[in-house]
Amino acid sequence: MTRQFLLVPALLVVASTAPAGTPAMAPAKAAFARFKSEFIEAYWKQNPESAVAVGYYKYADRLPVPDAAERRRSLGFGDLWLRKAKAFDEASLDVQDRVDLRLIRNELESERWAATVFRGHQWDPSSYNVAGTFGLLLGTEYAPLDARLRVVGKRLPRVPAYYAAAKAALKDPTLEHTQLAILQNKGALGVFGADFLKQVEGSTLTSAEKARLKADAARAQAAIQDYITHLEGLEMRLRASGWRSFRIGKKLFETSFEYSIQAGCTAEELHRRALAEKEKLHGRMAELALQLWPKYFGTEPAPADRLDLIGRMVERLSQTHVSAEGFVAEVKRQIPLLESWVREHDLVNQDPTRPLVVRETPEYMRGVAGASVSAPGPYDPKANTYYNVTPLEGTAAQKESYLREYNEYILQVLNIHEAIPGHYVQLLHANQSPSLVKAVFGNGAMVEGWAVYAERMMLESGYGGNTPEMWLMYSKWNLRVVCNAILDYGVHVEGMGEAQAMRLLTREAFQQDSEAREKWHRAQVTSVQLSSYFAGYSAIYDLRERLKAQQGRDFDLKRFHEQFLSYGSAPVKVIRELMLPKVN
């Protein structure tokens, strides 16, 4: 999921000053407020790409060249601000500020680890792609077109140097990331294609400015094509002589899990919990399948094998789906229906002024997931939120396989997850968080976990009619979340191979072949991220059930949702600390 931000962060400007007539801040709180304000401004200056991703455009005209000198500057920046952060005594801060301090430290420490230990810049060619930020600048109306084109015009001349540095940095890349980089950078070429030239011609820039933009765009395209050609040659050499494994191993996996998930447990512990949850889901699904069997198979004897029984029933229900041509249109049709359900059942507040825009996934974003959300950040909360849906491609058989995976039941759950009340609603709430730190340094496990939690919460509210069909197919979807964590750990730590992965996904998770192969590919080009869904979901569900047990009849579901979402995209263990300060 990508994120976006605005021009002048007024929230930061006033962060260390109190309105007239209000009590002054305590010295420690005032000092920390100044620190946060200065840090975030310095962070965006050092990381202008990340700033644009959250809607902060002050430094948008800068395109850092990812060479050795830039990496040294980035490490120096992190070391400086870590020293400043460590000067604060947590005991002198209130709980909200203590959480912000931990998030800042975690961000800086994880970036240092990524640069000095993980070193993805050396072996992951797909980490180099200019399309995302250029696409946001050209497609987000944060300023008049002429102003945005002039910003783009300042960045464009640095694109050739950017890709030259990328080629120089690569050492011992993986084949899988090389192939992904080729695919996504081919998509990047389109960012400077016909639509861009139309924008230039449709502007009121001078003839000289237009000519310069076109010439620089042509040079940028040439640099991207040169990188693609370089990678294609590299791919041939790798195939001939062998290549680095994409598996990162237990030590790197556990450290990455600790920094990015912040779950309060180890990756190994989460893996064990996922294995146990898989067994529970199989038991519940077998009961539902047996209940439905006579309705769909009449007097035919039900299979004695539990997985065969579930698989037969899932396959039968999967046959009901939309056409390939109507897939994106069906997604668009369901969004207002989900909005109405959430509103009528008073589950969580929505913002009717911020509609969700369903679009085809831009080409430079394809190759990892079939659906995603691109959301604005707290600096630009009025910008569009996009629900990216990748059109179906491939043979008729491949399309049919995909449609059976995203059948009548599962497509609804997907839209709950990605849109309402999943990612779209959560990210709108995050932008309203009074803590900018919690909003901008969002935790992926919380974000994904909320979306998974939203699926179950919607069915618990009666969405789908409480039919055994809907619950069976939801359980299949939820089983995918569980198997994501099993696959992620199994592939990168235990050496799970393709055949074993495909058996897990198709035989035990009942996925269509096309979905399983896409997930196997995803496990190869990402690590830890697939674990975030189950980690976040299980933590949110555990927190809710703990509060329900404590509060009894006083528990209010919407109040829980609103309070939980008010803390931005902070890790669930942090939110738990804020909601249950007396619980260890």
mmCIF file of C-alpha atoms in Angstrom, residues 21 255 503 518 534:
data_model
loop_
_atom_site.group_PDB
_atom_site.id
_atom_site.type_symbol
_atom_site.label_atom_id
_atom_site.label_comp_id
_atom_site.label_asym_id
_atom_site.label_seq_id
_atom_site.Cartn_x
_atom_site.Cartn_y
_atom_site.Cartn_z
ATOM 1 C CA GLY A 21 -5.331 31.535 28.218
ATOM 2 C CA THR A 255 15.126 -8.828 13.286
ATOM 3 C CA ARG A 503 0.468 -27.793 -1.482
ATOM 4 C CA GLU A 518 0.955 -15.289 -7.257
ATOM 5 C CA PHE A 534 -2.174 -12.429 11.014
#
